[in-house]
Amino acid sequence: MNKIPHLNLLAHSNCKILFIFAHRGEANDFLEDFRPIKHESKTTEPHYLSQILWQHKENANHHLLITGEGVFESLKSTTAALTYLSESKQRPDIVINSGLAGSLSPSLSINDWAIIGRVCYCQEDKQWQFSTFASLMKSQQNSRPQNLYNCVSFSKRVFDQETRSFLSTQGHLVDRELWGIANACQSFKIPWLGLKLISDDFSSIENEECRNIRGEWKKWSELIDEFLKNFLSKGQNPTFEISDENFFFTKAMEHKFQYWNNRIKDHDISKIKASLIHRFKDATPKTRAKILLQEMEILSQPDFYQMKNELQNFLKNYETPEHQIKIKIDETLETDEIQFILKASTTEELAKSISTIKDFNFKKYISLLNGESL
């Protein structure tokens, strides 16, 4: 993974940052720390911004924008967001665009991060636009040499080798939004950063990786979230931390870790971590951290989870596929309420499901809640 350098601009706690993503799939995990903006103006805020512009829950200087796909959508959305933030005296000091991109060069492989130096734009008919925009990293390169990559924003997804070869004459990687974002930033004279995660290396003739990305948004979103928060922890925001390279914890997850860790006295957490690393080799650090928290919670409350497992085994007798019944109970086991959800396409199926519910052993269910074993 490429190392992102420390930037003086991000070293200040009051630095205003606008994070930009193309869509929710890429931003999903990072977006958990943000909330939709509030309507504070009746004249300057376009209605659609309330759906795509978010503010950080703890740091009001940080905003997040979902532009939509393509350079025209990104140009329109970024311009609208920068206008709104400027008029509300929240003009960002820097814009950071992150997301997935495809490699046009052997020097960039899947899971690599690329720091963008400049971006240009090519239309669908393969006509190049004359405007090329340089990133903040490019402008600082004379005093701080870095390994930067050139990005091409293209009007549509690329699946054929001929187009890939054509675009590679002007860039190392290809996306669909950065040029529009950089164009808007240029108009407002706001510096920008492009941090792109390579999701397909374009070495495959069929390029199946690019076609299958939509089915793996959870994985890509976690990788982007981990990287950006690690990036911020080296600058102005020390609240985002990584305990080690195999486990990634957000601040909220760190609190849970400390809570459960204080309640586990007879278990070695390092052994549990080693087991998870072995069992989940292909999982992201954040996924491993989530699983670790789940196992720590179970270890800290063995009686509770034994009771829960016995209840689940009991309820499975009534949730078999032929019964077409789904049962929901209070996950905390603090109440004895139970919910039956029926699924039927015929009168006979409905009658069968109702008959199964009538035979439900509610007395046994209550005894299990009271701690009596099966």
CSV table of C-alpha atoms in Angstrom, one decimal:
chain,number,residue,atom,x,y,z
A,1,MET,CA,0.0,0.0,0.0
A,2,ASN,CA,1.2,3.5,-0.9
A,3,LYS,CA,2.1,5.6,2.1
A,4,ILE,CA,0.2,8.9,2.2
A,5,PRO,CA,2.4,11.8,3.4
A,6,HIS,CA,1.5,14.1,6.2
A,7,LEU,CA,0.1,17.4,5.0
A,8,ASN,CA,0.5,20.6,6.9
A,9,LEU,CA,-2.9,21.7,5.9
A,10,LEU,CA,-4.5,18.8,7.7
A,11,ALA,CA,-2.5,19.3,10.9
A,12,HIS,CA,-4.9,21.9,12.3
A,13,SER,CA,-8.0,20.7,14.2
A,14,ASN,CA,-10.1,23.5,12.7
A,15,CYS,CA,-9.3,22.4,9.1
A,16,LYS,CA,-12.6,22.3,7.1
A,17,ILE,CA,-12.8,19.2,4.9
A,18,LEU,CA,-15.3,18.2,2.2
A,19,PHE,CA,-15.1,14.5,1.5
A,20,ILE,CA,-16.6,13.5,-1.8
A,21,PHE,CA,-17.7,10.0,-3.0
A,22,ALA,CA,-19.5,9.0,-6.2
A,23,HIS,CA,-22.1,7.0,-4.5
A,24,ARG,CA,-23.3,5.3,-1.2
A,25,GLY,CA,-21.6,2.0,-2.0
A,26,GLU,CA,-18.1,3.5,-1.7
A,27,ALA,CA,-19.0,5.7,1.2
A,28,ASN,CA,-21.2,3.4,3.3
A,29,ASP,CA,-18.8,2.7,6.2
A,30,PHE,CA,-17.2,6.2,6.3
A,31,LEU,CA,-20.7,7.7,6.2
A,32,GLU,CA,-21.6,6.1,9.6
A,33,ASP,CA,-20.0,9.1,11.3
A,34,PHE,CA,-22.1,11.7,9.4
A,35,ARG,CA,-25.7,12.9,9.5
A,36,PRO,CA,-27.7,14.7,6.8
A,37,ILE,CA,-27.4,18.5,6.8
A,38,LYS,CA,-30.1,20.5,8.5
A,39,HIS,CA,-32.3,23.0,6.6
A,40,GLU,CA,-31.0,26.4,7.7
A,41,SER,CA,-31.7,28.4,4.6
A,42,LYS,CA,-34.8,28.8,2.5
A,43,THR,CA,-33.1,30.5,-0.4
A,44,THR,CA,-29.5,29.2,-0.9
A,45,GLU,CA,-29.9,25.5,-0.4
A,46,PRO,CA,-31.1,23.4,-3.4
A,47,HIS,CA,-33.6,20.8,-2.2
A,48,TYR,CA,-31.6,17.8,-3.5
A,49,LEU,CA,-28.6,18.7,-1.3
A,50,SER,CA,-30.4,17.5,1.7
A,51,GLN,CA,-30.1,14.0,0.3
A,52,ILE,CA,-26.5,14.1,-0.7
A,53,LEU,CA,-24.7,16.5,1.7
A,54,TRP,CA,-23.8,15.3,5.2
A,55,GLN,CA,-22.1,16.8,8.2
A,56,HIS,CA,-19.9,15.0,10.7
A,57,LYS,CA,-21.6,14.1,13.9
A,58,GLU,CA,-18.7,15.3,16.1
A,59,ASN,CA,-16.7,17.7,14.0
A,60,ALA,CA,-18.9,20.3,12.3
A,61,ASN,CA,-15.9,21.3,10.1
A,62,HIS,CA,-16.2,18.1,8.1
A,63,HIS,CA,-18.8,17.4,5.4
A,64,LEU,CA,-19.4,14.6,3.1
A,65,LEU,CA,-21.0,14.7,-0.4
A,66,ILE,CA,-22.4,12.0,-2.6
A,67,THR,CA,-22.2,13.3,-6.2
A,68,GLY,CA,-23.7,10.5,-8.3
A,69,GLU,CA,-21.8,8.9,-11.2
A,70,GLY,CA,-20.2,10.7,-14.1
A,71,VAL,CA,-18.3,14.0,-14.6
A,72,PHE,CA,-21.4,16.1,-15.2
A,73,GLU,CA,-23.1,14.8,-12.0
A,74,SER,CA,-20.0,15.3,-10.0
A,75,LEU,CA,-19.4,18.8,-11.4
A,76,LYS,CA,-23.0,19.8,-10.7
A,77,SER,CA,-23.2,18.4,-7.2
A,78,THR,CA,-19.8,19.7,-6.1
A,79,THR,CA,-20.5,23.2,-7.4
A,80,ALA,CA,-23.9,23.2,-5.5
A,81,ALA,CA,-22.2,21.9,-2.3
A,82,LEU,CA,-19.4,24.4,-2.4
A,83,THR,CA,-21.8,27.2,-3.1
A,84,TYR,CA,-24.0,26.2,-0.1
A,85,LEU,CA,-21.0,25.7,2.2
A,86,SER,CA,-19.4,29.0,1.2
A,87,GLU,CA,-22.6,31.0,1.7
A,88,SER,CA,-23.1,29.3,5.1
A,89,LYS,CA,-19.6,30.3,6.1
A,90,GLN,CA,-18.4,26.7,6.1
A,91,ARG,CA,-16.3,26.9,3.0
A,92,PRO,CA,-13.9,23.9,3.0
A,93,ASP,CA,-10.1,24.4,3.2
A,94,ILE,CA,-9.7,21.2,1.1
A,95,VAL,CA,-11.7,18.7,-0.9
A,96,ILE,CA,-10.8,15.1,-0.7
A,97,ASN,CA,-12.2,12.7,-3.3
A,98,SER,CA,-11.9,9.0,-2.6
A,99,GLY,CA,-13.3,5.9,-4.2
A,100,LEU,CA,-12.6,3.1,-6.7
A,101,ALA,CA,-10.7,3.4,-9.9
A,102,GLY,CA,-9.4,1.1,-12.6
A,103,SER,CA,-5.7,0.7,-13.4
A,104,LEU,CA,-4.4,1.6,-16.8
A,105,SER,CA,-0.8,0.8,-15.9
A,106,PRO,CA,1.2,-2.3,-14.7
A,107,SER,CA,2.5,-0.2,-11.8
A,108,LEU,CA,-1.0,-0.2,-10.2
A,109,SER,CA,-2.6,-3.5,-9.0
A,110,ILE,CA,-5.8,-4.4,-7.3
A,111,ASN,CA,-5.9,-3.0,-3.7
A,112,ASP,CA,-3.2,-0.4,-4.4
A,113,TRP,CA,-3.9,3.2,-3.4
A,114,ALA,CA,-3.0,5.9,-5.9
A,115,ILE,CA,-2.3,9.5,-5.0
A,116,ILE,CA,-3.5,11.7,-7.9
A,117,GLY,CA,-1.2,14.3,-9.4
A,118,ARG,CA,-3.4,15.6,-12.2
A,119,VAL,CA,-6.7,14.7,-13.9
A,120,CYS,CA,-7.9,15.1,-17.4
A,121,TYR,CA,-11.2,14.2,-19.2
A,122,CYS,CA,-12.0,12.1,-22.2
A,123,GLN,CA,-15.5,12.1,-23.8
A,124,GLU,CA,-17.3,8.9,-24.8
A,125,ASP,CA,-16.3,9.5,-28.4
A,126,LYS,CA,-12.7,9.5,-27.3
A,127,GLN,CA,-12.2,13.3,-27.7
A,128,TRP,CA,-9.9,14.8,-25.1
A,129,GLN,CA,-10.8,18.0,-23.3
A,130,PHE,CA,-8.1,20.6,-23.0
A,131,SER,CA,-8.6,21.4,-19.3
A,132,THR,CA,-6.3,19.5,-17.0
A,133,PHE,CA,-6.4,20.1,-13.2
A,134,ALA,CA,-3.5,19.6,-10.8
A,135,SER,CA,-4.0,18.4,-7.2
A,136,LEU,CA,-2.6,19.9,-4.0
A,137,MET,CA,0.0,17.1,-4.0
A,138,LYS,CA,1.1,18.1,-7.5
A,139,SER,CA,1.5,21.8,-6.5
A,140,GLN,CA,3.6,20.8,-3.5
A,141,GLN,CA,5.8,18.3,-5.4
A,142,ASN,CA,8.7,20.6,-5.9
A,143,SER,CA,9.3,20.9,-2.1
A,144,ARG,CA,8.1,17.4,-1.3
A,145,PRO,CA,8.7,14.8,-4.1
A,146,GLN,CA,6.0,12.1,-4.2
A,147,ASN,CA,5.0,9.2,-6.3
A,148,LEU,CA,1.9,10.7,-8.0
A,149,TYR,CA,-0.4,9.2,-10.7
A,150,ASN,CA,-2.3,10.8,-13.5
A,151,CYS,CA,-6.0,10.0,-13.6
A,152,VAL,CA,-8.3,10.0,-16.7
A,153,SER,CA,-12.0,10.6,-16.1
A,154,PHE,CA,-14.0,8.9,-18.8
A,155,SER,CA,-17.7,9.2,-19.7
A,156,LYS,CA,-18.6,5.5,-19.3
A,157,ARG,CA,-17.3,2.2,-17.9
A,158,VAL,CA,-14.4,0.7,-19.7
A,159,PHE,CA,-14.5,-3.0,-20.7
A,160,ASP,CA,-12.5,-3.4,-23.9
A,161,GLN,CA,-8.8,-3.5,-24.4
A,162,GLU,CA,-8.8,-1.0,-27.2
A,163,THR,CA,-10.3,1.8,-25.0
A,164,ARG,CA,-8.0,0.9,-22.1
A,165,SER,CA,-4.9,1.3,-24.4
A,166,PHE,CA,-6.2,4.6,-25.7
A,167,LEU,CA,-6.8,6.1,-22.3
A,168,SER,CA,-3.5,4.8,-20.9
A,169,THR,CA,-1.7,7.3,-23.2
A,170,GLN,CA,-2.8,10.1,-20.8
A,171,GLY,CA,-3.1,8.4,-17.4
A,172,HIS,CA,-2.2,5.6,-15.0
A,173,LEU,CA,-5.8,5.0,-13.9
A,174,VAL,CA,-9.4,5.8,-14.9
A,175,ASP,CA,-12.5,6.9,-13.0
A,176,ARG,CA,-15.7,8.8,-13.9
A,177,GLU,CA,-16.0,11.7,-11.5
A,178,LEU,CA,-12.7,13.3,-10.4
A,179,TRP,CA,-12.4,15.7,-13.4
A,180,GLY,CA,-15.8,17.2,-12.5
A,181,ILE,CA,-14.9,17.6,-8.9
A,182,ALA,CA,-11.5,19.2,-9.7
A,183,ASN,CA,-13.2,21.5,-12.2
A,184,ALA,CA,-15.6,22.8,-9.5
A,185,CYS,CA,-12.7,23.2,-7.0
A,186,GLN,CA,-10.8,25.2,-9.6
A,187,SER,CA,-13.7,27.6,-9.9
A,188,PHE,CA,-13.8,28.2,-6.1
A,189,LYS,CA,-10.0,28.2,-5.8
A,190,ILE,CA,-10.1,25.3,-3.3
A,191,PRO,CA,-7.3,22.7,-3.3
A,192,TRP,CA,-8.2,19.1,-3.8
A,193,LEU,CA,-6.8,15.6,-3.2
A,194,GLY,CA,-7.6,12.5,-5.1
A,195,LEU,CA,-7.1,9.2,-3.2
A,196,LYS,CA,-8.1,6.2,-5.3
A,197,LEU,CA,-8.3,2.5,-4.5
A,198,ILE,CA,-7.6,0.2,-7.5
A,199,SER,CA,-10.5,-2.3,-7.8
A,200,ASP,CA,-9.5,-3.8,-11.1
A,201,ASP,CA,-6.1,-4.0,-12.8
A,202,PHE,CA,-7.3,-4.2,-16.4
A,203,SER,CA,-4.9,-7.0,-17.1
A,204,SER,CA,-7.8,-9.4,-17.8
A,205,ILE,CA,-9.2,-9.4,-21.3
A,206,GLU,CA,-12.7,-10.0,-20.1
A,207,ASN,CA,-12.2,-7.7,-17.2
A,208,GLU,CA,-14.6,-9.6,-14.9
A,209,GLU,CA,-13.3,-7.8,-11.9
A,210,CYS,CA,-14.8,-4.5,-13.1
A,211,ARG,CA,-18.1,-6.2,-13.8
A,212,ASN,CA,-18.3,-7.8,-10.4
A,213,ILE,CA,-17.5,-4.8,-8.2
A,214,ARG,CA,-21.1,-4.0,-7.4
A,215,GLY,CA,-21.5,-7.3,-5.6
A,216,GLU,CA,-18.5,-6.5,-3.3
A,217,TRP,CA,-19.4,-3.0,-2.1
A,218,LYS,CA,-19.2,-4.1,1.6
A,219,LYS,CA,-15.5,-5.1,1.2
A,220,TRP,CA,-14.5,-2.0,-0.8
A,221,SER,CA,-16.4,0.4,1.6
A,222,GLU,CA,-14.5,-1.1,4.6
A,223,LEU,CA,-11.2,-0.7,2.9
A,224,ILE,CA,-11.9,2.9,2.0
A,225,ASP,CA,-13.1,3.7,5.5
A,226,GLU,CA,-10.0,2.2,7.1
A,227,PHE,CA,-7.6,4.0,4.8
A,228,LEU,CA,-9.2,7.4,5.1
A,229,LYS,CA,-9.4,7.2,8.9
A,230,ASN,CA,-5.8,6.1,9.1
A,231,PHE,CA,-4.9,9.0,6.8
A,232,LEU,CA,-6.7,11.4,9.1
A,233,SER,CA,-5.1,10.0,12.3
A,234,LYS,CA,-1.8,11.2,11.0
A,235,GLY,CA,-3.1,14.7,10.5
A,236,GLN,CA,-5.6,16.7,12.3
A,237,ASN,CA,-7.9,14.1,13.8
A,238,PRO,CA,-6.3,11.8,16.4
A,239,THR,CA,-9.6,10.3,17.4
A,240,PHE,CA,-9.4,7.7,14.6
A,241,GLU,CA,-6.9,5.1,15.5
A,242,ILE,CA,-5.7,1.7,14.3
A,243,SER,CA,-4.5,-0.8,17.0
A,244,ASP,CA,-2.5,-2.9,14.6
A,245,GLU,CA,-2.5,-3.8,10.9
A,246,ASN,CA,-4.8,-6.8,11.3
A,247,PHE,CA,-7.5,-5.0,13.3
A,248,PHE,CA,-9.1,-1.7,12.6
A,249,PHE,CA,-11.3,0.0,15.2
A,250,THR,CA,-13.3,3.2,14.8
A,251,LYS,CA,-13.6,5.3,18.0
A,252,ALA,CA,-17.0,3.7,18.9
A,253,MET,CA,-15.5,0.3,18.4
A,254,GLU,CA,-12.6,1.1,20.6
A,255,HIS,CA,-15.0,2.0,23.4
A,256,LYS,CA,-16.7,-1.4,23.0
A,257,PHE,CA,-13.3,-3.1,23.0
A,258,GLN,CA,-12.3,-1.5,26.3
A,259,TYR,CA,-15.7,-2.3,27.8
A,260,TRP,CA,-15.6,-6.0,27.0
A,261,ASN,CA,-11.9,-6.2,27.7
A,262,ASN,CA,-12.4,-5.1,31.3
A,263,ARG,CA,-14.9,-8.0,31.7
A,264,ILE,CA,-12.8,-10.7,30.4
A,265,LYS,CA,-10.3,-11.7,33.1
A,266,ASP,CA,-9.5,-15.4,32.3
A,267,HIS,CA,-8.9,-15.1,28.5
A,268,ASP,CA,-5.9,-13.9,26.6
A,269,ILE,CA,-7.1,-11.4,24.0
A,270,SER,CA,-3.9,-11.9,21.9
A,271,LYS,CA,-4.7,-15.6,21.5
A,272,ILE,CA,-8.2,-14.7,20.3
A,273,LYS,CA,-6.7,-12.2,17.8
A,274,ALA,CA,-4.3,-14.8,16.5
A,275,SER,CA,-7.1,-17.2,16.0
A,276,LEU,CA,-9.2,-14.7,14.1
A,277,ILE,CA,-6.3,-13.8,11.8
A,278,HIS,CA,-5.9,-17.4,10.9
A,279,ARG,CA,-9.6,-18.1,10.5
A,280,PHE,CA,-10.4,-14.9,8.6
A,281,LYS,CA,-7.3,-14.5,6.3
A,282,ASP,CA,-9.2,-12.8,3.6
A,283,ALA,CA,-11.3,-10.5,5.8
A,284,THR,CA,-10.6,-6.7,6.1
A,285,PRO,CA,-9.1,-5.4,9.4
A,286,LYS,CA,-12.4,-3.8,10.2
A,287,THR,CA,-14.4,-7.0,9.7
A,288,ARG,CA,-11.9,-8.9,11.9
A,289,ALA,CA,-12.4,-6.2,14.6
A,290,LYS,CA,-16.2,-6.5,14.4
A,291,ILE,CA,-15.9,-10.3,14.8
A,292,LEU,CA,-13.4,-9.8,17.7
A,293,LEU,CA,-15.9,-7.6,19.5
A,294,GLN,CA,-18.6,-10.2,19.0
A,295,GLU,CA,-16.5,-13.0,20.5
A,296,MET,CA,-15.4,-10.8,23.4
A,297,GLU,CA,-19.0,-10.1,24.2
A,298,ILE,CA,-19.9,-13.8,24.1
A,299,LEU,CA,-16.9,-14.6,26.4
A,300,SER,CA,-17.9,-11.9,28.8
A,301,GLN,CA,-21.5,-13.2,29.2
A,302,PRO,CA,-21.3,-17.0,28.9
A,303,ASP,CA,-24.6,-17.7,30.7
A,304,PHE,CA,-26.5,-15.2,28.6
A,305,TYR,CA,-25.3,-16.6,25.3
A,306,GLN,CA,-25.8,-20.2,26.4
A,307,MET,CA,-29.4,-19.3,27.1
A,308,LYS,CA,-29.7,-17.5,23.8
A,309,ASN,CA,-28.4,-20.5,21.9
A,310,GLU,CA,-30.8,-22.8,23.6
A,311,LEU,CA,-33.7,-20.5,22.7
A,312,GLN,CA,-32.6,-20.3,19.1
A,313,ASN,CA,-32.4,-24.1,18.9
A,314,PHE,CA,-35.9,-24.3,20.4
A,315,LEU,CA,-37.3,-21.8,17.9
A,316,LYS,CA,-35.8,-23.6,14.9
A,317,ASN,CA,-38.4,-26.3,15.4
A,318,TYR,CA,-41.0,-23.8,14.3
A,319,GLU,CA,-39.1,-22.0,11.6
A,320,THR,CA,-38.5,-24.8,9.2
A,321,PRO,CA,-39.0,-23.9,5.5
A,322,GLU,CA,-42.2,-26.0,5.2
A,323,HIS,CA,-43.8,-23.9,8.0
A,324,GLN,CA,-42.9,-20.6,6.3
A,325,ILE,CA,-42.7,-18.9,9.6
A,326,LYS,CA,-40.2,-16.3,10.9
A,327,ILE,CA,-39.9,-15.7,14.6
A,328,LYS,CA,-38.4,-12.6,16.3
A,329,ILE,CA,-37.7,-12.2,20.0
A,330,ASP,CA,-36.2,-9.5,22.1
A,331,GLU,CA,-32.4,-9.8,21.5
A,332,THR,CA,-31.7,-8.6,25.0
A,333,LEU,CA,-34.0,-11.3,26.5
A,334,GLU,CA,-35.4,-8.7,28.8
A,335,THR,CA,-39.0,-9.3,27.8
A,336,ASP,CA,-41.0,-12.4,26.9
A,337,GLU,CA,-42.6,-10.8,23.8
A,338,ILE,CA,-42.4,-12.9,20.6
A,339,GLN,CA,-43.4,-12.0,17.0
A,340,PHE,CA,-44.5,-14.5,14.4
A,341,ILE,CA,-44.2,-13.5,10.7
A,342,LEU,CA,-46.2,-15.7,8.3
A,343,LYS,CA,-45.6,-16.3,4.6
A,344,ALA,CA,-48.2,-18.0,2.5
A,345,SER,CA,-49.3,-18.0,-1.1
A,346,THR,CA,-52.4,-20.3,-0.7
A,347,THR,CA,-55.1,-20.9,1.8
A,348,GLU,CA,-53.7,-24.3,2.7
A,349,GLU,CA,-50.2,-22.8,3.4
A,350,LEU,CA,-51.8,-20.2,5.6
A,351,ALA,CA,-53.8,-22.8,7.5
A,352,LYS,CA,-50.7,-24.9,8.1
A,353,SER,CA,-48.7,-21.9,9.4
A,354,ILE,CA,-51.5,-21.0,11.8
A,355,SER,CA,-51.7,-24.5,13.0
A,356,THR,CA,-48.0,-24.5,13.8
A,357,ILE,CA,-48.3,-21.3,15.8
A,358,LYS,CA,-51.2,-22.8,17.7
A,359,ASP,CA,-49.0,-25.7,18.7
A,360,PHE,CA,-46.2,-23.4,19.9
A,361,ASN,CA,-45.0,-24.4,23.4
A,362,PHE,CA,-45.2,-21.0,25.0
A,363,LYS,CA,-44.7,-22.5,28.5
A,364,LYS,CA,-41.4,-24.1,27.4
A,365,TYR,CA,-40.3,-20.8,25.8
A,366,ILE,CA,-40.9,-18.9,29.1
A,367,SER,CA,-39.0,-21.6,31.1
A,368,LEU,CA,-36.0,-21.2,28.8
A,369,LEU,CA,-36.1,-17.4,29.4
A,370,ASN,CA,-36.1,-18.1,33.1
A,371,GLY,CA,-32.8,-20.1,32.7
A,372,GLU,CA,-34.1,-23.7,32.6
A,373,SER,CA,-32.2,-25.8,30.1
A,374,LEU,CA,-33.9,-28.0,27.5
